[in-house]
Amino acid sequence: MSSSDGQHPRRLSASANPFTEPDVYYHDLSHAAHRDSRNRTFSAVVQPGSYPDISELQPSFRRHSQDAGDQPRQFLIPVEETLRELLSREDTDHNSQITIDDQGPKVLKLGTARSEGFNRVDVRGTYKLSNLLQELTLAMDAGRKQIVLDEARLNENPVDRLARMIRDSIWPNLTRCIDGENIAMVAKDPKDWTSDPRPRVYVPRGAPEQYEYYSEIARKHPDIRLDVQWLSENVTGEYIRDLNAAPGLLAISMDEHIDKDGHKTLKGKPFIVPGGRFNELYGWDSYMASLGLLINGRISICKSMVENFSFCIKHYGKILNANRSYYLGRSQPPFLTDMTLRVYERIKQEKGAHDFLKFGFLAAIKEYYSVWMAAPRFDEETGLSRYRPLGVGVPPETEASHFKHILEPYAQKRGITFEKFVDGYNKGKIKEAELDSYFLHDRAVRESGHDTTYRLEKVAADLATVDLNSCLYKIECDIARTIRSEFKDRLVVPKEFQVKPTEDEQIETAAMWDRRAKKRRLAMQQYMWNEEAGMYFDYNTYKREITTYECVTTFWAMWAGVATPRQAAAMVIKALPMFEEVGGLASGTEKSRGAVGLHRPNRQWDYPFGWAPQQILAWQGFLRYGYTEEAQRLAYKWCFMVTKAFVDFNGVVVEKYDVTRPDDPHKVAAEYGNQGADFKGVPREGFGWVNASYIVGLNIIDAHMCRAMGTMTRWETYEKATSSLDVYVQSDYEQVVQRVKTGLFHDDAQVDEYGAEHHSKHFEHLAHSHAALTHHEALEHGKI
């Protein structure tokens, strides 16, 4: 039987998959016939005490509607009418979201599909009603007037729902591609404050095929007013400043493509943007996003992002903050070798994979030499590197009025207008050494990716930071290992990747990069490690002293492998408690940040805010040194916090969180607001690296933790409930050690058999380590 609006037949099959992505669920007319079967989710069927081995854990429940019959329930819903009723009753603050802040009745009656809408049942609670709002919004987007909606889609386990949305909807919504099909839109710059803003693209001299391609687009479509320009090969601070009179997009990598008419053309390589309002390829945002994308199997887009970055280094000298003209002098924290290796591991059996690896590493080597080991970023005395980008005057991507409180006193001192002072200062006609220093550090803060923080304010360009030098140490180790294992200890660098091209061959060997890594590690130990504090600190290359600002970037040294095992243990014991909060890791400590108020506002990269990159790198650092419990605890806290906001606030996923707020962590009072919070009906993009952190975090925690999180069990409750299990496991472990010591266990199989009998999750680790441990080592090993 067809629905009255002429759409496809209603889906009443209990075996159909109710969690199909929206593009299929609301668009595909034949999806009812081929959706895979799936069991109902954990949150819909869990009963008290159903956890294996966790008898004390009492999961919280979302209230279910009254059921009739054994078939999974479906609702017959008139879309527009129900959406109007839902918003009028429940959205009391009129922001097109249903959250715990709304004061509505929190219940709505829906007609069941089996009764043709005659029998009406209650849908209760913020979570189910907000899910209903999201589904109705998606149905409206698809042009549906009436739908049959699976109840399972409303009471879906929130962990499953968010992970599914990220995998199936959010990543596609954050995907961009730059070519003739969309150049008119993406080349428009919201920061073009000139009198005649228009789409503009700058093409490097080394890509003449792109210049011809975009010029042809401009000729064929004069209405879009596309301005195609060659980029100068001599990029200086003054040149970047002058480009602000005509800002534009910087061309990135493209593939040859045969169009529908059989003609050869070009097509842009796709990439992921941080949030919905962006259209540019960003630096370290893309790396962090790739960590989640790879887990979700989106390998091709990660590969294309590496190729885009390699193109940028080849033609612009560096991975740019983003591919806009005003970012030509600025990079971001470098992760290219790690990103390239992660992709290569997934494609190494494919044709051309080795060439891909070579291209990525040649690009990383060029950037290493020309950016991070060259003036002005390299500090020769320490052998460490700093964020110190090229630039002149006021940062061109900002309106001068953004700095009015800084610039106005100088204009008043000279008795001229604000506008005249800014023009004169930018053109070098007015000299102000204090302002030069201020903007040097301001640009460095932006290049660091940590904009802004009191850690870096007015000092960033002088700091050899833990984060940057950890990245460079990781790059040095990656290059050494890869040249040795993949290039037979001899990598020839072609001219286009040489910093100063010569007729002689440039050869890179593993030993060269081993020495560089060893030298940097020794420098970091000498200049950055504080034994008493048990953590790494930034080093001031101007004052020639170690700083005291306590920052969570200390754990980057564990991620990169800089720390010794003893130093890692010290950081876990001393540093970790300083940063750990209810929602994960704070960016810094309250003590280091200092007092905040009307005249000294919060900075977004300081306490009490937590950011996804800091969480991910810390988790990976703890795992690298064997601190699995700490990594899982921190991942649980962060992912629970994200899930909590997702459940209570209409599916929200934002750029950053206040990790000290247990109930509404997405409500952040800091500059720049919070990207991802402003949406109507349904969240469509989340935020790139938070999406990735959620996927990575779920990959770190175990199945028990994932189930507990799905029932909205806080870490403290989960930890208390499982503490008795730990005692039981420790007792089992001691029995294993005793049996190994006395010779009752002779091989891994006996340990496995005993573990299976006693249901201890730790015996897998015991079995894996049994062959490498003597009886004495097993006895001394302690709890695993």
mmCIF file of C-alpha atoms in Angstrom, residues 75-218:
data_model
loop_
_atom_site.group_PDB
_atom_site.id
_atom_site.type_symbol
_atom_site.label_atom_id
_atom_site.label_comp_id
_atom_site.label_asym_id
_atom_site.label_seq_id
_atom_site.Cartn_x
_atom_site.Cartn_y
_atom_site.Cartn_z
ATOM 1 C CA PHE A 75 5.199 5.541 13.335
ATOM 2 C CA LEU A 76 3.107 6.983 10.521
ATOM 3 C CA ILE A 77 3.917 10.689 10.578
ATOM 4 C CA PRO A 78 2.663 13.683 8.571
ATOM 5 C CA VAL A 79 5.941 15.596 8.467
ATOM 6 C CA GLU A 80 5.069 19.309 8.362
ATOM 7 C CA GLU A 81 2.141 19.068 10.765
ATOM 8 C CA THR A 82 4.118 17.048 13.322
ATOM 9 C CA LEU A 83 7.154 19.306 13.029
ATOM 10 C CA ARG A 84 5.035 22.401 13.716
ATOM 11 C CA GLU A 85 3.363 20.761 16.703
ATOM 12 C CA LEU A 86 6.663 19.497 18.097
ATOM 13 C CA LEU A 87 8.381 22.884 17.925
ATOM 14 C CA SER A 88 5.390 24.789 19.279
ATOM 15 C CA ARG A 89 5.118 22.484 22.309
ATOM 16 C CA GLU A 90 8.752 21.727 23.082
ATOM 17 C CA ASP A 91 11.013 24.465 21.700
ATOM 18 C CA THR A 92 10.220 27.015 24.386
ATOM 19 C CA ASP A 93 13.379 29.096 23.784
ATOM 20 C CA HIS A 94 12.664 29.231 20.018
ATOM 21 C CA ASN A 95 16.098 28.196 18.748
ATOM 22 C CA SER A 96 14.853 25.285 16.591
ATOM 23 C CA GLN A 97 16.400 22.788 18.990
ATOM 24 C CA ILE A 98 14.912 20.641 21.757
ATOM 25 C CA THR A 99 17.194 20.536 24.779
ATOM 26 C CA ILE A 100 17.055 20.114 28.538
ATOM 27 C CA ASP A 101 16.897 23.920 28.735
ATOM 28 C CA ASP A 102 13.452 23.884 27.119
ATOM 29 C CA GLN A 103 10.449 23.831 29.467
ATOM 30 C CA GLY A 104 7.945 21.952 27.329
ATOM 31 C CA PRO A 105 5.912 18.923 28.491
ATOM 32 C CA LYS A 106 8.562 16.561 27.028
ATOM 33 C CA VAL A 107 5.948 14.255 25.516
ATOM 34 C CA LEU A 108 4.280 13.978 22.127
ATOM 35 C CA LYS A 109 1.780 11.430 20.792
ATOM 36 C CA LEU A 110 2.505 9.729 17.476
ATOM 37 C CA GLY A 111 0.282 7.379 15.504
ATOM 38 C CA THR A 112 1.570 3.863 14.854
ATOM 39 C CA ALA A 113 2.037 2.634 11.325
ATOM 40 C CA ARG A 114 0.388 -0.737 11.983
ATOM 41 C CA SER A 115 -2.852 1.021 12.947
ATOM 42 C CA GLU A 116 -2.657 3.499 10.030
ATOM 43 C CA GLY A 117 -2.079 6.225 12.603
ATOM 44 C CA PHE A 118 -5.224 5.429 14.627
ATOM 45 C CA ASN A 119 -3.472 4.181 17.771
ATOM 46 C CA ARG A 120 -1.374 6.921 19.297
ATOM 47 C CA VAL A 121 1.420 6.363 21.793
ATOM 48 C CA ASP A 122 3.652 8.672 23.807
ATOM 49 C CA VAL A 123 7.150 9.599 22.761
ATOM 50 C CA ARG A 124 8.783 10.915 25.920
ATOM 51 C CA GLY A 125 11.927 12.677 26.991
ATOM 52 C CA THR A 126 14.363 15.219 25.610
ATOM 53 C CA TYR A 127 16.557 12.700 23.813
ATOM 54 C CA LYS A 128 13.762 10.964 21.880
ATOM 55 C CA LEU A 129 11.994 14.223 21.070
ATOM 56 C CA SER A 130 15.186 15.866 19.848
ATOM 57 C CA ASN A 131 15.861 12.805 17.705
ATOM 58 C CA LEU A 132 12.340 13.144 16.336
ATOM 59 C CA LEU A 133 13.050 16.779 15.489
ATOM 60 C CA GLN A 134 16.216 15.736 13.678
ATOM 61 C CA GLU A 135 14.454 13.018 11.694
ATOM 62 C CA LEU A 136 11.593 15.307 10.706
ATOM 63 C CA THR A 137 14.071 17.960 9.574
ATOM 64 C CA LEU A 138 15.878 15.402 7.421
ATOM 65 C CA ALA A 139 12.559 14.236 5.985
ATOM 66 C CA MET A 140 11.667 17.840 5.140
ATOM 67 C CA ASP A 141 15.045 18.211 3.390
ATOM 68 C CA ALA A 142 14.138 15.171 1.292
ATOM 69 C CA GLY A 143 10.811 16.716 0.334
ATOM 70 C CA ARG A 144 8.773 14.110 2.204
ATOM 71 C CA LYS A 145 5.246 14.991 3.330
ATOM 72 C CA GLN A 146 4.572 11.717 5.111
ATOM 73 C CA ILE A 147 6.977 9.114 6.457
ATOM 74 C CA VAL A 148 7.039 5.806 8.258
ATOM 75 C CA LEU A 149 9.632 6.197 10.998
ATOM 76 C CA ASP A 150 11.203 3.360 12.958
ATOM 77 C CA GLU A 151 10.953 3.912 16.720
ATOM 78 C CA ALA A 152 14.436 2.420 16.955
ATOM 79 C CA ARG A 153 15.701 5.558 15.250
ATOM 80 C CA LEU A 154 14.371 7.628 18.169
ATOM 81 C CA ASN A 155 15.615 5.531 21.084
ATOM 82 C CA GLU A 156 18.866 4.499 19.424
ATOM 83 C CA ASN A 157 21.831 4.028 21.728
ATOM 84 C CA PRO A 158 23.376 7.524 21.717
ATOM 85 C CA VAL A 159 26.924 6.231 21.271
ATOM 86 C CA ASP A 160 25.816 4.248 18.237
ATOM 87 C CA ARG A 161 23.789 7.169 16.909
ATOM 88 C CA LEU A 162 26.599 9.705 17.104
ATOM 89 C CA ALA A 163 29.164 7.287 15.667
ATOM 90 C CA ARG A 164 26.743 6.432 12.861
ATOM 91 C CA MET A 165 26.013 10.087 12.109
ATOM 92 C CA ILE A 166 29.721 10.886 11.938
ATOM 93 C CA ARG A 167 30.426 7.931 9.659
ATOM 94 C CA ASP A 168 27.453 8.252 7.312
ATOM 95 C CA SER A 169 26.413 11.911 7.296
ATOM 96 C CA ILE A 170 28.873 14.286 8.929
ATOM 97 C CA TRP A 171 31.980 13.299 6.986
ATOM 98 C CA PRO A 172 30.177 13.715 3.637
ATOM 99 C CA ASN A 173 28.794 17.080 4.801
ATOM 100 C CA LEU A 174 32.327 18.274 5.624
ATOM 101 C CA THR A 175 33.769 17.170 2.286
ATOM 102 C CA ARG A 176 34.863 19.867 -0.136
ATOM 103 C CA CYS A 177 36.427 19.898 -3.597
ATOM 104 C CA ILE A 178 37.779 22.873 -5.537
ATOM 105 C CA ASP A 179 37.289 22.943 -9.317
ATOM 106 C CA GLY A 180 35.160 24.580 -11.978
ATOM 107 C CA GLU A 181 31.907 23.185 -10.630
ATOM 108 C CA ASN A 182 32.077 25.243 -7.443
ATOM 109 C CA ILE A 183 34.890 27.773 -7.858
ATOM 110 C CA ALA A 184 32.414 30.669 -7.925
ATOM 111 C CA MET A 185 31.249 29.750 -4.426
ATOM 112 C CA VAL A 186 34.424 28.527 -2.707
ATOM 113 C CA ALA A 187 36.664 31.275 -4.107
ATOM 114 C CA LYS A 188 34.493 33.944 -2.530
ATOM 115 C CA ASP A 189 36.213 35.064 0.627
ATOM 116 C CA PRO A 190 34.189 36.199 3.662
ATOM 117 C CA LYS A 191 37.316 38.115 4.679
ATOM 118 C CA ASP A 192 37.434 40.102 1.436
ATOM 119 C CA TRP A 193 36.746 43.581 2.730
ATOM 120 C CA THR A 194 37.637 45.357 -0.512
ATOM 121 C CA SER A 195 35.187 47.564 -2.388
ATOM 122 C CA ASP A 196 34.718 44.936 -5.106
ATOM 123 C CA PRO A 197 34.755 41.431 -3.589
ATOM 124 C CA ARG A 198 34.809 38.702 -6.220
ATOM 125 C CA PRO A 199 35.944 35.076 -6.581
ATOM 126 C CA ARG A 200 39.673 34.938 -7.244
ATOM 127 C CA VAL A 201 42.201 32.131 -7.557
ATOM 128 C CA TYR A 202 46.005 32.339 -7.521
ATOM 129 C CA VAL A 203 47.879 29.637 -9.419
ATOM 130 C CA PRO A 204 51.574 28.805 -8.889
ATOM 131 C CA ARG A 205 53.886 28.987 -11.913
ATOM 132 C CA GLY A 206 54.554 25.279 -11.616
ATOM 133 C CA ALA A 207 50.918 24.427 -12.437
ATOM 134 C CA PRO A 208 50.247 26.024 -15.859
ATOM 135 C CA GLU A 209 47.547 23.435 -16.596
ATOM 136 C CA GLN A 210 45.498 24.849 -13.719
ATOM 137 C CA TYR A 211 45.976 28.416 -14.948
ATOM 138 C CA GLU A 212 44.605 27.430 -18.347
ATOM 139 C CA TYR A 213 41.792 25.415 -16.750
ATOM 140 C CA TYR A 214 40.563 28.253 -14.526
ATOM 141 C CA SER A 215 41.045 30.831 -17.291
ATOM 142 C CA GLU A 216 38.773 28.719 -19.523
ATOM 143 C CA ILE A 217 36.179 28.615 -16.733
ATOM 144 C CA ALA A 218 36.350 32.420 -16.508
#
